[in-house]
């Protein structure tokens, strides 16, 4: 799969910098897209407000994502927030690519299931419930 960074704006970043990140993470992002790891998890819309969150379904760890702003992975906490060595982790870059290419996987669940998945990711970095509903 080819990524053309000039097609999109990524998180208000300088395009040359985006290209470097894409080069660096190309293989991992490519694998993640093929394996349907970028998920938009939403509650059923009905009388209540629909809630949607972005989730990365990893092989060993799952992460919660806020576009361009937050990832619950170790790399983000260490190198983006603490050391300020870079602006984003590969999950956040991959999320933007998944959204822009229409490769995000949308999963709709009840509020109870949403709560269970978020709890599992926040407490254990892994959600068996997410795997059951996919
Ligand atoms: Zn991350």
mmCIF file with all atom_site columns, C-alpha atoms and ligand atoms in Angstrom:
data_model
loop_
_atom_site.group_PDB
_atom_site.id
_atom_site.type_symbol
_atom_site.label_atom_id
_atom_site.label_alt_id
_atom_site.label_comp_id
_atom_site.label_asym_id
_atom_site.label_entity_id
_atom_site.label_seq_id
_atom_site.pdbx_PDB_ins_code
_atom_site.Cartn_x
_atom_site.Cartn_y
_atom_site.Cartn_z
_atom_site.occupancy
_atom_site.B_iso_or_equiv
_atom_site.pdbx_formal_charge
_atom_site.auth_seq_id
_atom_site.auth_comp_id
_atom_site.auth_asym_id
_atom_site.auth_atom_id
_atom_site.pdbx_PDB_model_num
ATOM   1   C  CA  . UNK A 1 1   ? 0.000   0.000   0.000  1.00 0.00 ? 1   UNK A CA  1
ATOM   2   C  CA  . UNK A 1 2   ? 1.259   3.478   -0.802 1.00 0.00 ? 2   UNK A CA  1
ATOM   3   C  CA  . UNK A 1 3   ? 0.867   6.419   1.499  1.00 0.00 ? 3   UNK A CA  1
ATOM   4   C  CA  . UNK A 1 4   ? 0.885   9.841   -0.037 1.00 0.00 ? 4   UNK A CA  1
ATOM   5   C  CA  . UNK A 1 5   ? 1.288   12.267  2.789  1.00 0.00 ? 5   UNK A CA  1
ATOM   6   C  CA  . UNK A 1 6   ? 0.624   15.216  0.500  1.00 0.00 ? 6   UNK A CA  1
ATOM   7   C  CA  . UNK A 1 7   ? -2.965  14.000  0.146  1.00 0.00 ? 7   UNK A CA  1
ATOM   8   C  CA  . UNK A 1 8   ? -3.761  14.752  3.735  1.00 0.00 ? 8   UNK A CA  1
ATOM   9   C  CA  . UNK A 1 9   ? -2.911  16.997  6.607  1.00 0.00 ? 9   UNK A CA  1
ATOM   10  C  CA  . UNK A 1 10  ? -1.710  15.069  9.588  1.00 0.00 ? 10  UNK A CA  1
ATOM   11  C  CA  . UNK A 1 11  ? -2.249  16.606  12.975 1.00 0.00 ? 11  UNK A CA  1
ATOM   12  C  CA  . UNK A 1 12  ? -1.007  20.082  11.926 1.00 0.00 ? 12  UNK A CA  1
ATOM   13  C  CA  . UNK A 1 13  ? 2.466   18.683  11.362 1.00 0.00 ? 13  UNK A CA  1
ATOM   14  C  CA  . UNK A 1 14  ? 5.067   19.836  8.894  1.00 0.00 ? 14  UNK A CA  1
ATOM   15  C  CA  . UNK A 1 15  ? 4.701   17.667  5.784  1.00 0.00 ? 15  UNK A CA  1
ATOM   16  C  CA  . UNK A 1 16  ? 8.393   16.787  5.589  1.00 0.00 ? 16  UNK A CA  1
ATOM   17  C  CA  . UNK A 1 17  ? 8.222   15.581  9.132  1.00 0.00 ? 17  UNK A CA  1
ATOM   18  C  CA  . UNK A 1 18  ? 5.110   13.547  8.340  1.00 0.00 ? 18  UNK A CA  1
ATOM   19  C  CA  . UNK A 1 19  ? 6.965   11.905  5.446  1.00 0.00 ? 19  UNK A CA  1
ATOM   20  C  CA  . UNK A 1 20  ? 9.759   10.871  7.798  1.00 0.00 ? 20  UNK A CA  1
ATOM   21  C  CA  . UNK A 1 21  ? 7.283   9.325   10.209 1.00 0.00 ? 21  UNK A CA  1
ATOM   22  C  CA  . UNK A 1 22  ? 5.515   7.507   7.402  1.00 0.00 ? 22  UNK A CA  1
ATOM   23  C  CA  . UNK A 1 23  ? 8.807   6.119   6.096  1.00 0.00 ? 23  UNK A CA  1
ATOM   24  C  CA  . UNK A 1 24  ? 9.757   4.984   9.562  1.00 0.00 ? 24  UNK A CA  1
ATOM   25  C  CA  . UNK A 1 25  ? 6.439   3.326   10.364 1.00 0.00 ? 25  UNK A CA  1
ATOM   26  C  CA  . UNK A 1 26  ? 5.326   2.196   6.900  1.00 0.00 ? 26  UNK A CA  1
ATOM   27  C  CA  . UNK A 1 27  ? 5.625   -1.562  7.465  1.00 0.00 ? 27  UNK A CA  1
ATOM   28  C  CA  . UNK A 1 28  ? 3.953   -1.525  10.863 1.00 0.00 ? 28  UNK A CA  1
ATOM   29  C  CA  . UNK A 1 29  ? 1.101   0.662   9.690  1.00 0.00 ? 29  UNK A CA  1
ATOM   30  C  CA  . UNK A 1 30  ? 0.653   -1.434  6.578  1.00 0.00 ? 30  UNK A CA  1
ATOM   31  C  CA  . UNK A 1 31  ? 0.368   -4.565  8.700  1.00 0.00 ? 31  UNK A CA  1
ATOM   32  C  CA  . UNK A 1 32  ? -2.034  -2.862  11.106 1.00 0.00 ? 32  UNK A CA  1
ATOM   33  C  CA  . UNK A 1 33  ? -4.303  -1.740  8.260  1.00 0.00 ? 33  UNK A CA  1
ATOM   34  C  CA  . UNK A 1 34  ? -4.328  -5.210  6.706  1.00 0.00 ? 34  UNK A CA  1
ATOM   35  C  CA  . UNK A 1 35  ? -5.095  -6.780  10.072 1.00 0.00 ? 35  UNK A CA  1
ATOM   36  C  CA  . UNK A 1 36  ? -7.977  -4.346  10.711 1.00 0.00 ? 36  UNK A CA  1
ATOM   37  C  CA  . UNK A 1 37  ? -6.456  -2.983  13.898 1.00 0.00 ? 37  UNK A CA  1
ATOM   38  C  CA  . UNK A 1 38  ? -7.826  0.574   13.761 1.00 0.00 ? 38  UNK A CA  1
ATOM   39  C  CA  . UNK A 1 39  ? -11.327 0.517   15.172 1.00 0.00 ? 39  UNK A CA  1
ATOM   40  C  CA  . UNK A 1 40  ? -14.028 3.109   15.691 1.00 0.00 ? 40  UNK A CA  1
ATOM   41  C  CA  . UNK A 1 41  ? -16.082 1.753   18.539 1.00 0.00 ? 41  UNK A CA  1
ATOM   42  C  CA  . UNK A 1 42  ? -19.539 3.300   18.875 1.00 0.00 ? 42  UNK A CA  1
ATOM   43  C  CA  . UNK A 1 43  ? -22.624 2.732   20.992 1.00 0.00 ? 43  UNK A CA  1
ATOM   44  C  CA  . UNK A 1 44  ? -25.921 2.153   19.224 1.00 0.00 ? 44  UNK A CA  1
ATOM   45  C  CA  . UNK A 1 45  ? -27.491 5.463   18.400 1.00 0.00 ? 45  UNK A CA  1
ATOM   46  C  CA  . UNK A 1 46  ? -31.025 5.627   19.673 1.00 0.00 ? 46  UNK A CA  1
ATOM   47  C  CA  . UNK A 1 47  ? -32.647 7.778   22.273 1.00 0.00 ? 47  UNK A CA  1
ATOM   48  C  CA  . UNK A 1 48  ? -29.336 8.224   24.025 1.00 0.00 ? 48  UNK A CA  1
ATOM   49  C  CA  . UNK A 1 49  ? -26.371 10.106  22.596 1.00 0.00 ? 49  UNK A CA  1
ATOM   50  C  CA  . UNK A 1 50  ? -24.056 7.956   20.539 1.00 0.00 ? 50  UNK A CA  1
ATOM   51  C  CA  . UNK A 1 51  ? -20.546 7.658   21.987 1.00 0.00 ? 51  UNK A CA  1
ATOM   52  C  CA  . UNK A 1 52  ? -17.582 6.805   19.760 1.00 0.00 ? 52  UNK A CA  1
ATOM   53  C  CA  . UNK A 1 53  ? -13.967 6.135   20.656 1.00 0.00 ? 53  UNK A CA  1
ATOM   54  C  CA  . UNK A 1 54  ? -10.971 5.039   18.620 1.00 0.00 ? 54  UNK A CA  1
ATOM   55  C  CA  . UNK A 1 55  ? -9.241  1.847   19.638 1.00 0.00 ? 55  UNK A CA  1
ATOM   56  C  CA  . UNK A 1 56  ? -6.112  0.139   18.376 1.00 0.00 ? 56  UNK A CA  1
ATOM   57  C  CA  . UNK A 1 57  ? -6.434  -3.647  18.594 1.00 0.00 ? 57  UNK A CA  1
ATOM   58  C  CA  . UNK A 1 58  ? -2.887  -4.919  19.025 1.00 0.00 ? 58  UNK A CA  1
ATOM   59  C  CA  . UNK A 1 59  ? -1.499  -8.430  19.135 1.00 0.00 ? 59  UNK A CA  1
ATOM   60  C  CA  . UNK A 1 60  ? -0.617  -8.107  22.817 1.00 0.00 ? 60  UNK A CA  1
ATOM   61  C  CA  . UNK A 1 61  ? -1.920  -4.685  23.848 1.00 0.00 ? 61  UNK A CA  1
ATOM   62  C  CA  . UNK A 1 62  ? -4.869  -2.524  22.942 1.00 0.00 ? 62  UNK A CA  1
ATOM   63  C  CA  . UNK A 1 63  ? -4.819  1.261   23.091 1.00 0.00 ? 63  UNK A CA  1
ATOM   64  C  CA  . UNK A 1 64  ? -7.298  4.095   23.348 1.00 0.00 ? 64  UNK A CA  1
ATOM   65  C  CA  . UNK A 1 65  ? -6.715  6.916   20.891 1.00 0.00 ? 65  UNK A CA  1
ATOM   66  C  CA  . UNK A 1 66  ? -7.803  10.521  20.562 1.00 0.00 ? 66  UNK A CA  1
ATOM   67  C  CA  . UNK A 1 67  ? -7.050  11.822  17.070 1.00 0.00 ? 67  UNK A CA  1
ATOM   68  C  CA  . UNK A 1 68  ? -3.698  13.648  17.011 1.00 0.00 ? 68  UNK A CA  1
ATOM   69  C  CA  . UNK A 1 69  ? -3.836  14.152  20.774 1.00 0.00 ? 69  UNK A CA  1
ATOM   70  C  CA  . UNK A 1 70  ? -3.525  11.004  22.778 1.00 0.00 ? 70  UNK A CA  1
ATOM   71  C  CA  . UNK A 1 71  ? -2.604  7.331   22.706 1.00 0.00 ? 71  UNK A CA  1
ATOM   72  C  CA  . UNK A 1 72  ? -2.479  5.102   25.760 1.00 0.00 ? 72  UNK A CA  1
ATOM   73  C  CA  . UNK A 1 73  ? 0.685   3.315   24.546 1.00 0.00 ? 73  UNK A CA  1
ATOM   74  C  CA  . UNK A 1 74  ? 4.021   3.419   26.354 1.00 0.00 ? 74  UNK A CA  1
ATOM   75  C  CA  . UNK A 1 75  ? 5.793   5.100   23.429 1.00 0.00 ? 75  UNK A CA  1
ATOM   76  C  CA  . UNK A 1 76  ? 3.359   8.010   23.466 1.00 0.00 ? 76  UNK A CA  1
ATOM   77  C  CA  . UNK A 1 77  ? 3.670   8.545   27.216 1.00 0.00 ? 77  UNK A CA  1
ATOM   78  C  CA  . UNK A 1 78  ? 7.448   8.262   27.192 1.00 0.00 ? 78  UNK A CA  1
ATOM   79  C  CA  . UNK A 1 79  ? 8.565   9.907   23.957 1.00 0.00 ? 79  UNK A CA  1
ATOM   80  C  CA  . UNK A 1 80  ? 5.744   12.310  23.171 1.00 0.00 ? 80  UNK A CA  1
ATOM   81  C  CA  . UNK A 1 81  ? 4.511   13.473  26.580 1.00 0.00 ? 81  UNK A CA  1
ATOM   82  C  CA  . UNK A 1 82  ? 7.603   13.104  28.789 1.00 0.00 ? 82  UNK A CA  1
ATOM   83  C  CA  . UNK A 1 83  ? 10.681  13.439  26.605 1.00 0.00 ? 83  UNK A CA  1
ATOM   84  C  CA  . UNK A 1 84  ? 9.024   15.421  23.806 1.00 0.00 ? 84  UNK A CA  1
ATOM   85  C  CA  . UNK A 1 85  ? 11.273  13.573  21.349 1.00 0.00 ? 85  UNK A CA  1
ATOM   86  C  CA  . UNK A 1 86  ? 8.525   13.243  18.778 1.00 0.00 ? 86  UNK A CA  1
ATOM   87  C  CA  . UNK A 1 87  ? 5.022   14.422  18.066 1.00 0.00 ? 87  UNK A CA  1
ATOM   88  C  CA  . UNK A 1 88  ? 3.133   11.188  17.700 1.00 0.00 ? 88  UNK A CA  1
ATOM   89  C  CA  . UNK A 1 89  ? 3.363   7.428   17.930 1.00 0.00 ? 89  UNK A CA  1
ATOM   90  C  CA  . UNK A 1 90  ? 2.702   5.101   15.040 1.00 0.00 ? 90  UNK A CA  1
ATOM   91  C  CA  . UNK A 1 91  ? -0.812  4.346   16.331 1.00 0.00 ? 91  UNK A CA  1
ATOM   92  C  CA  . UNK A 1 92  ? -1.848  8.000   15.910 1.00 0.00 ? 92  UNK A CA  1
ATOM   93  C  CA  . UNK A 1 93  ? -0.235  8.269   12.490 1.00 0.00 ? 93  UNK A CA  1
ATOM   94  C  CA  . UNK A 1 94  ? -1.841  4.988   11.448 1.00 0.00 ? 94  UNK A CA  1
ATOM   95  C  CA  . UNK A 1 95  ? -5.223  6.154   12.729 1.00 0.00 ? 95  UNK A CA  1
ATOM   96  C  CA  . UNK A 1 96  ? -5.111  9.235   10.478 1.00 0.00 ? 96  UNK A CA  1
ATOM   97  C  CA  . UNK A 1 97  ? -4.163  7.073   7.510  1.00 0.00 ? 97  UNK A CA  1
ATOM   98  C  CA  . UNK A 1 98  ? -6.909  4.552   8.310  1.00 0.00 ? 98  UNK A CA  1
ATOM   99  C  CA  . UNK A 1 99  ? -9.519  7.324   8.533  1.00 0.00 ? 99  UNK A CA  1
ATOM   100 C  CA  . UNK A 1 100 ? -8.356  9.099   5.384  1.00 0.00 ? 100 UNK A CA  1
ATOM   101 C  CA  . UNK A 1 101 ? -8.330  5.866   3.380  1.00 0.00 ? 101 UNK A CA  1
ATOM   102 C  CA  . UNK A 1 102 ? -11.642 4.600   4.715  1.00 0.00 ? 102 UNK A CA  1
ATOM   103 C  CA  . UNK A 1 103 ? -9.927  1.634   6.352  1.00 0.00 ? 103 UNK A CA  1
ATOM   104 C  CA  . UNK A 1 104 ? -11.193 2.214   9.854  1.00 0.00 ? 104 UNK A CA  1
ATOM   105 C  CA  . UNK A 1 105 ? -13.262 -0.698  11.149 1.00 0.00 ? 105 UNK A CA  1
ATOM   106 C  CA  . UNK A 1 106 ? -16.542 0.436   12.682 1.00 0.00 ? 106 UNK A CA  1
ATOM   107 C  CA  . UNK A 1 107 ? -17.890 -1.697  15.505 1.00 0.00 ? 107 UNK A CA  1
ATOM   108 C  CA  . UNK A 1 108 ? -21.205 -0.919  17.194 1.00 0.00 ? 108 UNK A CA  1
ATOM   109 C  CA  . UNK A 1 109 ? -21.926 -2.158  20.712 1.00 0.00 ? 109 UNK A CA  1
ATOM   110 C  CA  . UNK A 1 110 ? -24.266 -1.504  23.614 1.00 0.00 ? 110 UNK A CA  1
ATOM   111 C  CA  . UNK A 1 111 ? -23.254 0.927   26.352 1.00 0.00 ? 111 UNK A CA  1
ATOM   112 C  CA  . UNK A 1 112 ? -22.591 -1.953  28.737 1.00 0.00 ? 112 UNK A CA  1
ATOM   113 C  CA  . UNK A 1 113 ? -20.238 -3.589  26.272 1.00 0.00 ? 113 UNK A CA  1
ATOM   114 C  CA  . UNK A 1 114 ? -18.525 -0.254  25.567 1.00 0.00 ? 114 UNK A CA  1
ATOM   115 C  CA  . UNK A 1 115 ? -17.984 0.190   29.303 1.00 0.00 ? 115 UNK A CA  1
ATOM   116 C  CA  . UNK A 1 116 ? -16.547 -3.327  29.577 1.00 0.00 ? 116 UNK A CA  1
ATOM   117 C  CA  . UNK A 1 117 ? -14.136 -2.803  26.670 1.00 0.00 ? 117 UNK A CA  1
ATOM   118 C  CA  . UNK A 1 118 ? -12.915 0.564   27.994 1.00 0.00 ? 118 UNK A CA  1
ATOM   119 C  CA  . UNK A 1 119 ? -12.461 -0.866  31.470 1.00 0.00 ? 119 UNK A CA  1
ATOM   120 C  CA  . UNK A 1 120 ? -10.438 -3.807  30.141 1.00 0.00 ? 120 UNK A CA  1
ATOM   121 C  CA  . UNK A 1 121 ? -8.189  -1.558  28.062 1.00 0.00 ? 121 UNK A CA  1
ATOM   122 C  CA  . UNK A 1 122 ? -7.665  0.986   30.835 1.00 0.00 ? 122 UNK A CA  1
ATOM   123 C  CA  . UNK A 1 123 ? -7.002  -1.611  33.517 1.00 0.00 ? 123 UNK A CA  1
ATOM   124 C  CA  . UNK A 1 124 ? -5.338  -4.441  31.582 1.00 0.00 ? 124 UNK A CA  1
ATOM   125 C  CA  . UNK A 1 125 ? -4.264  -2.953  28.201 1.00 0.00 ? 125 UNK A CA  1
ATOM   126 C  CA  . UNK A 1 126 ? -6.165  -5.785  26.542 1.00 0.00 ? 126 UNK A CA  1
ATOM   127 C  CA  . UNK A 1 127 ? -9.824  -6.394  25.816 1.00 0.00 ? 127 UNK A CA  1
ATOM   128 C  CA  . UNK A 1 128 ? -11.140 -9.944  25.355 1.00 0.00 ? 128 UNK A CA  1
ATOM   129 C  CA  . UNK A 1 129 ? -14.610 -8.395  24.994 1.00 0.00 ? 129 UNK A CA  1
ATOM   130 C  CA  . UNK A 1 130 ? -13.505 -6.377  21.951 1.00 0.00 ? 130 UNK A CA  1
ATOM   131 C  CA  . UNK A 1 131 ? -12.383 -9.592  20.265 1.00 0.00 ? 131 UNK A CA  1
ATOM   132 C  CA  . UNK A 1 132 ? -15.708 -11.242 21.007 1.00 0.00 ? 132 UNK A CA  1
ATOM   133 C  CA  . UNK A 1 133 ? -17.745 -8.492  19.339 1.00 0.00 ? 133 UNK A CA  1
ATOM   134 C  CA  . UNK A 1 134 ? -15.643 -8.205  16.176 1.00 0.00 ? 134 UNK A CA  1
HETATM 135 ZN ZN1 . LIG B 2 .   ? 0.492   4.789   20.470 1.00 0.00 ? 1   LIG B ZN1 1
#
